[in-house]
PDB file of C-alpha atoms in Angstrom:
ATOM      1  CA  MET J   1       0.000   0.000   0.000  1.00 46.00           C
ATOM      2  CA  SER J   2       1.695   3.186  -1.149  1.00 54.00           C
ATOM      3  CA  ALA J   3       0.810   6.625   0.181  1.00 76.00           C
ATOM      4  CA  THR J   4       0.398   9.548  -2.173  1.00 85.00           C
ATOM      5  CA  PRO J   5       3.286  11.995  -1.944  1.00 86.00           C
ATOM      6  CA  VAL J   6       2.693  15.255  -0.092  1.00 91.00           C
ATOM      7  CA  TYR J   7       4.369  18.445  -1.324  1.00 91.00           C
ATOM      8  CA  CYS J   8       5.365  21.608   0.515  1.00 92.00           C
ATOM      9  CA  ILE J   9       2.795  24.374   0.376  1.00 91.00           C
ATOM     10  CA  ASN J  10       5.506  26.929  -0.537  1.00 90.00           C
ATOM     11  CA  HIS J  11       7.667  24.681  -2.763  1.00 90.00           C
ATOM     12  CA  PRO J  12       5.298  22.546  -4.873  1.00 91.00           C
ATOM     13  CA  LYS J  13       8.143  20.392  -6.248  1.00 92.00           C
ATOM     14  CA  THR J  14       9.556  19.454  -2.823  1.00 91.00           C
ATOM     15  CA  GLU J  15       8.165  16.293  -1.280  1.00 91.00           C
ATOM     16  CA  THR J  16       7.824  16.401   2.510  1.00 91.00           C
ATOM     17  CA  LEU J  17       6.624  14.497   5.539  1.00 88.00           C
ATOM     18  CA  LEU J  18       6.563  17.526   7.870  1.00 89.00           C
ATOM     19  CA  ARG J  19       3.448  19.441   8.837  1.00 91.00           C
ATOM     20  CA  CYS J  20       3.044  22.631  10.828  1.00 91.00           C
ATOM     21  CA  ASN J  21       1.717  21.684  14.258  1.00 90.00           C
ATOM     22  CA  LYS J  22      -0.574  24.719  14.329  1.00 89.00           C
ATOM     23  CA  CYS J  23      -2.227  24.924  10.904  1.00 91.00           C
ATOM     24  CA  GLY J  24      -1.421  21.414   9.629  1.00 91.00           C
ATOM     25  CA  ASN J  25      -0.082  22.552   6.253  1.00 92.00           C
ATOM     26  CA  PRO J  26       2.646  20.400   4.697  1.00 93.00           C
ATOM     27  CA  VAL J  27       5.992  22.227   4.769  1.00 93.00           C
ATOM     28  CA  CYS J  28       9.571  21.379   3.856  1.00 91.00           C
ATOM     29  CA  ILE J  29      12.541  21.846   6.172  1.00 90.00           C
ATOM     30  CA  LYS J  30      13.271  25.289   4.606  1.00 90.00           C
ATOM     31  CA  CYS J  31       9.821  26.616   5.464  1.00 89.00           C
ATOM     32  CA  VAL J  32       9.640  25.526   9.077  1.00 89.00           C
ATOM     33  CA  ASP J  33      11.173  26.591  12.403  1.00 87.00           C
ATOM     34  CA  ARG J  34      11.560  24.379  15.420  1.00 87.00           C
ATOM     35  CA  THR J  35       9.847  25.755  18.513  1.00 86.00           C
ATOM     36  CA  PRO J  36       9.573  24.268  22.004  1.00 86.00           C
ATOM     37  CA  VAL J  37       6.153  22.862  21.086  1.00 87.00           C
ATOM     38  CA  GLY J  38       7.112  21.461  17.677  1.00 87.00           C
ATOM     39  CA  TYR J  39       7.645  22.580  14.101  1.00 89.00           C
ATOM     40  CA  ARG J  40       5.782  25.695  12.956  1.00 90.00           C
ATOM     41  CA  CYS J  41       5.542  27.264   9.504  1.00 89.00           C
ATOM     42  CA  LYS J  42       6.743  30.852   8.943  1.00 86.00           C
ATOM     43  CA  THR J  43       3.188  32.089   8.463  1.00 85.00           C
ATOM     44  CA  CYS J  44       2.031  30.848  11.852  1.00 86.00           C
ATOM     45  CA  LEU J  45       5.150  32.265  13.524  1.00 82.00           C
ATOM     46  CA  ASN J  46       4.614  35.710  11.966  1.00 78.00           C
ATOM     47  CA  ILE J  47       1.021  35.757  13.163  1.00 71.00           C
ATOM     48  CA  GLN J  48       2.189  34.778  16.634  1.00 67.00           C
ATOM     49  CA  HIS J  49       4.935  37.460  16.724  1.00 62.00           C
ATOM     50  CA  ALA J  50       2.587  40.182  15.489  1.00 57.00           C
ATOM     51  CA  GLY J  51       0.546  39.805  18.677  1.00 60.00           C
ATOM     52  CA  TYR J  52       3.498  41.007  20.749  1.00 75.00           C
ATOM     53  CA  TYR J  53       3.564  44.445  19.121  1.00 77.00           C
ATOM     54  CA  THR J  54       1.071  46.755  20.763  1.00 82.00           C
ATOM     55  CA  ALA J  55       2.566  50.160  19.939  1.00 87.00           C
ATOM     56  CA  THR J  56       0.533  52.734  18.038  1.00 90.00           C
ATOM     57  CA  PRO J  57       1.929  55.361  15.642  1.00 92.00           C
ATOM     58  CA  ILE J  58       1.778  57.997  18.404  1.00 95.00           C
ATOM     59  CA  ASP J  59       4.131  55.824  20.463  1.00 94.00           C
ATOM     60  CA  TYR J  60       6.861  56.370  17.880  1.00 95.00           C
ATOM     61  CA  VAL J  61       6.423  60.135  18.304  1.00 96.00           C
ATOM     62  CA  ILE J  62       6.650  59.690  22.079  1.00 96.00           C
ATOM     63  CA  VAL J  63       9.909  57.747  21.624  1.00 96.00           C
ATOM     64  CA  LEU J  64      11.285  60.513  19.417  1.00 96.00           C
ATOM     65  CA  VAL J  65      10.481  63.293  21.891  1.00 97.00           C
ATOM     66  CA  VAL J  66      11.361  61.508  25.146  1.00 97.00           C
ATOM     67  CA  GLY J  67      14.482  59.876  23.747  1.00 97.00           C
ATOM     68  CA  THR J  68      15.851  63.078  22.234  1.00 96.00           C
ATOM     69  CA  LEU J  69      15.238  65.158  25.358  1.00 96.00           C
ATOM     70  CA  ALA J  70      16.723  62.529  27.655  1.00 96.00           C
ATOM     71  CA  SER J  71      19.725  62.089  25.382  1.00 95.00           C
ATOM     72  CA  MET J  72      20.312  65.834  25.269  1.00 93.00           C
ATOM     73  CA  ILE J  73      20.706  65.773  29.040  1.00 94.00           C
ATOM     74  CA  GLY J  74      22.872  62.651  28.879  1.00 93.00           C
ATOM     75  CA  GLY J  75      24.970  64.124  26.067  1.00 89.00           C
ATOM     76  CA  ALA J  76      25.532  67.354  27.983  1.00 87.00           C
ATOM     77  CA  ILE J  77      26.813  65.386  30.950  1.00 90.00           C
ATOM     78  CA  ALA J  78      29.016  63.299  28.641  1.00 88.00           C
ATOM     79  CA  LEU J  79      30.448  66.500  27.157  1.00 83.00           C
ATOM     80  CA  ALA J  80      31.166  67.786  30.640  1.00 83.00           C
ATOM     81  CA  LEU J  81      32.918  64.504  31.470  1.00 83.00           C
ATOM     82  CA  GLY J  82      34.936  64.641  28.237  1.00 74.00           C
ATOM     83  CA  GLY J  83      38.228  65.367  29.976  1.00 71.00           C
ATOM     84  CA  TRP J  84      37.693  62.386  32.243  1.00 83.00           C
ATOM     85  CA  TRP J  85      36.928  59.937  29.457  1.00 79.00           C
ATOM     86  CA  PHE J  86      37.527  56.859  31.627  1.00 87.00           C
ATOM     87  CA  ILE J  87      34.465  57.783  33.703  1.00 90.00           C
ATOM     88  CA  SER J  88      32.417  57.668  30.500  1.00 88.00           C
ATOM     89  CA  PHE J  89      32.909  53.902  30.378  1.00 93.00           C
ATOM     90  CA  PHE J  90      30.798  53.654  33.529  1.00 94.00           C
ATOM     91  CA  TYR J  91      28.501  56.601  32.900  1.00 94.00           C
ATOM     92  CA  ALA J  92      27.403  55.773  29.333  1.00 94.00           C
ATOM     93  CA  PRO J  93      25.749  52.374  29.973  1.00 96.00           C
ATOM     94  CA  ALA J  94      24.004  53.779  33.046  1.00 96.00           C
ATOM     95  CA  ALA J  95      22.767  56.773  31.052  1.00 96.00           C
ATOM     96  CA  GLY J  96      21.638  54.488  28.219  1.00 96.00           C
ATOM     97  CA  GLY J  97      19.756  52.324  30.704  1.00 96.00           C
ATOM     98  CA  ALA J  98      18.094  55.391  32.218  1.00 97.00           C
ATOM     99  CA  ILE J  99      17.079  56.654  28.764  1.00 97.00           C
ATOM    100  CA  ALA J 100      15.657  53.226  27.873  1.00 96.00           C
ATOM    101  CA  GLU J 101      13.683  53.077  31.113  1.00 96.00           C
ATOM    102  CA  MET J 102      12.289  56.591  30.551  1.00 96.00           C
ATOM    103  CA  ILE J 103      11.122  55.578  27.088  1.00 96.00           C
ATOM    104  CA  HIS J 104       9.734  52.288  28.397  1.00 94.00           C
ATOM    105  CA  TRP J 105       7.832  54.126  31.117  1.00 95.00           C
ATOM    106  CA  ALA J 106       6.525  56.791  28.688  1.00 95.00           C
ATOM    107  CA  LEU J 107       5.191  54.054  26.405  1.00 93.00           C
ATOM    108  CA  ARG J 108       3.502  52.371  29.350  1.00 90.00           C
ATOM    109  CA  LYS J 109       5.332  49.170  28.468  1.00 81.00           C
ATOM    110  CA  ARG J 110       3.858  48.914  24.957  1.00 88.00           C
ATOM    111  CA  ARG J 111       6.140  47.245  22.447  1.00 86.00           C
ATOM    112  CA  GLY J 112       6.806  48.008  18.809  1.00 88.00           C
ATOM    113  CA  LYS J 113       8.852  46.433  16.095  1.00 85.00           C
ATOM    114  CA  TYR J 114      11.069  49.477  15.515  1.00 91.00           C
ATOM    115  CA  ILE J 115      11.067  51.096  18.981  1.00 94.00           C
ATOM    116  CA  GLY J 116      14.653  49.981  19.717  1.00 94.00           C
ATOM    117  CA  LEU J 117      16.006  51.357  16.451  1.00 95.00           C
ATOM    118  CA  LEU J 118      14.221  54.687  16.812  1.00 96.00           C
ATOM    119  CA  ALA J 119      15.318  55.038  20.430  1.00 97.00           C
ATOM    120  CA  SER J 120      18.929  54.366  19.420  1.00 97.00           C
ATOM    121  CA  ALA J 121      18.679  57.060  16.759  1.00 96.00           C
ATOM    122  CA  THR J 122      17.340  59.548  19.311  1.00 97.00           C
ATOM    123  CA  VAL J 123      20.400  58.960  21.500  1.00 96.00           C
ATOM    124  CA  VAL J 124      22.636  59.991  18.611  1.00 93.00           C
ATOM    125  CA  ILE J 125      20.418  62.929  17.614  1.00 93.00           C
ATOM    126  CA  GLY J 126      20.141  64.287  21.154  1.00 93.00           C
ATOM    127  CA  ALA J 127      23.851  64.034  21.888  1.00 90.00           C
ATOM    128  CA  LEU J 128      24.854  65.635  18.603  1.00 85.00           C
ATOM    129  CA  LEU J 129      22.283  68.398  19.076  1.00 86.00           C
ATOM    130  CA  VAL J 130      23.855  69.290  22.403  1.00 84.00           C
ATOM    131  CA  ALA J 131      27.387  68.969  21.028  1.00 80.00           C
ATOM    132  CA  GLY J 132      26.572  71.391  18.240  1.00 73.00           C
ATOM    133  CA  ALA J 133      24.075  73.623  20.029  1.00 68.00           C
ATOM    134  CA  ILE J 134      26.336  75.100  22.702  1.00 62.00           C
ATOM    135  CA  PRO J 135      29.047  76.250  20.270  1.00 64.00           C
ATOM    136  CA  LEU J 136      26.356  77.300  17.786  1.00 65.00           C
ATOM    137  CA  PHE J 137      24.844  79.688  20.349  1.00 63.00           C
ATOM    138  CA  MET J 138      28.287  81.120  20.924  1.00 62.00           C
ATOM    139  CA  LEU J 139      28.668  81.533  17.157  1.00 64.00           C
ATOM    140  CA  VAL J 140      25.338  83.360  16.956  1.00 66.00           C
ATOM    141  CA  PHE J 141      26.311  85.685  19.798  1.00 63.00           C
ATOM    142  CA  ALA J 142      29.630  86.358  18.069  1.00 63.00           C
ATOM    143  CA  ALA J 143      27.796  87.238  14.862  1.00 63.00           C
ATOM    144  CA  LEU J 144      25.406  89.515  16.746  1.00 68.00           C
ATOM    145  CA  GLY J 145      28.083  91.835  17.959  1.00 67.00           C
ATOM    146  CA  ASN J 146      30.588  90.216  20.236  1.00 66.00           C
ATOM    147  CA  PRO J 147      33.411  89.105  17.921  1.00 65.00           C
ATOM    148  CA  LYS J 148      35.516  88.049  20.913  1.00 66.00           C
ATOM    149  CA  LEU J 149      33.385  84.876  21.132  1.00 61.00           C
ATOM    150  CA  LEU J 150      34.134  83.808  17.542  1.00 60.00           C
ATOM    151  CA  PRO J 151      37.342  81.844  18.312  1.00 62.00           C
ATOM    152  CA  PHE J 152      35.638  80.098  21.227  1.00 58.00           C
ATOM    153  CA  ALA J 153      32.654  79.151  19.057  1.00 57.00           C
ATOM    154  CA  THR J 154      34.702  77.638  16.237  1.00 57.00           C
ATOM    155  CA  SER J 155      36.992  75.796  18.641  1.00 57.00           C
ATOM    156  CA  GLY J 156      33.913  74.692  20.604  1.00 56.00           C
ATOM    157  CA  ILE J 157      32.393  72.995  17.572  1.00 56.00           C
ATOM    158  CA  LEU J 158      35.640  71.194  16.799  1.00 57.00           C
ATOM    159  CA  GLY J 159      36.208  70.441  20.474  1.00 60.00           C
ATOM    160  CA  ALA J 160      32.777  68.839  20.776  1.00 66.00           C
ATOM    161  CA  LEU J 161      33.394  66.641  17.743  1.00 67.00           C
ATOM    162  CA  PHE J 162      36.757  65.492  19.064  1.00 72.00           C
ATOM    163  CA  ASN J 163      35.506  64.942  22.624  1.00 77.00           C
ATOM    164  CA  ILE J 164      36.372  61.312  23.400  1.00 83.00           C
ATOM    165  CA  GLY J 165      33.862  61.175  26.258  1.00 83.00           C
ATOM    166  CA  LEU J 166      31.037  62.064  23.877  1.00 84.00           C
ATOM    167  CA  TRP J 167      31.994  59.291  21.449  1.00 88.00           C
ATOM    168  CA  ILE J 168      32.288  56.737  24.245  1.00 91.00           C
ATOM    169  CA  TYR J 169      28.857  57.856  25.435  1.00 92.00           C
ATOM    170  CA  LEU J 170      27.381  57.485  21.950  1.00 92.00           C
ATOM    171  CA  VAL J 171      28.698  53.969  21.380  1.00 94.00           C
ATOM    172  CA  LEU J 172      27.853  52.537  24.794  1.00 96.00           C
ATOM    173  CA  ALA J 173      24.547  54.357  25.329  1.00 96.00           C
ATOM    174  CA  VAL J 174      23.237  53.437  21.867  1.00 96.00           C
ATOM    175  CA  GLY J 175      24.110  49.791  22.477  1.00 96.00           C
ATOM    176  CA  THR J 176      22.440  49.787  25.872  1.00 96.00           C
ATOM    177  CA  VAL J 177      19.259  51.499  24.634  1.00 97.00           C
ATOM    178  CA  TYR J 178      18.934  49.117  21.701  1.00 96.00           C
ATOM    179  CA  ALA J 179      19.538  46.040  23.852  1.00 95.00           C
ATOM    180  CA  ARG J 180      16.909  47.089  26.369  1.00 94.00           C
ATOM    181  CA  LEU J 181      14.218  48.140  23.886  1.00 93.00           C
ATOM    182  CA  ARG J 182      14.572  45.680  21.029  1.00 87.00           C
ATOM    183  CA  SER J 183      11.610  43.448  20.547  1.00 66.00           C
TER     184      SER J 183
END
C-alpha cells in the first residue's frame, strides 16, 4: 500500500513528511522553524509574533520626543565629562539604561517592532544636538556683535566633535538602549 506523496505548500516540487503543528499545512525543512512545542511554519510564527507588538503610531512620536530630550541631558553630561573619558565607560551604559527606562515608562510598556532602532537614533540625535548647540549659540552671539566669542565658538564645535567622552557615550549608550528596547 503506497501513500500519495505530499508536497510543501511553498515549494510545490519538494516532497515532505513535515506538517506545521498549528495549521497542519505540509511544509519542507526550509519553510519551518523548530519551537519548544514542535515545528511551525513561517506564516504561523509571523502571526504569533505580530501579537506582541502593541505600539501605536503615536508611540513612535513619544519615543522621538522623550528619547531626544533625555539624550540631550545625557549628552551634555558626557560633554562635561569629556576630559575624564575613563568615567564615561561607567557613565554611558548607566545613562543608556536610564534613557531606555524613561522611554519604556513613557510608552507604558507597549512594544513596537522598531522602537529599539528609533530610540537608538534619538540617543545619537540628542547628543549631537547638544554637542553642536552650545558652540552654535556662541557663534550666533559672536555674529550679533561680540566678535571676541568667535574663536571660542569655532573651537567649541571642533572640540565637541573630538571629545572622546562624547563618542564613548554614543557607542555605549546606543548599544544599551537598543539592547533594552529591542523586541
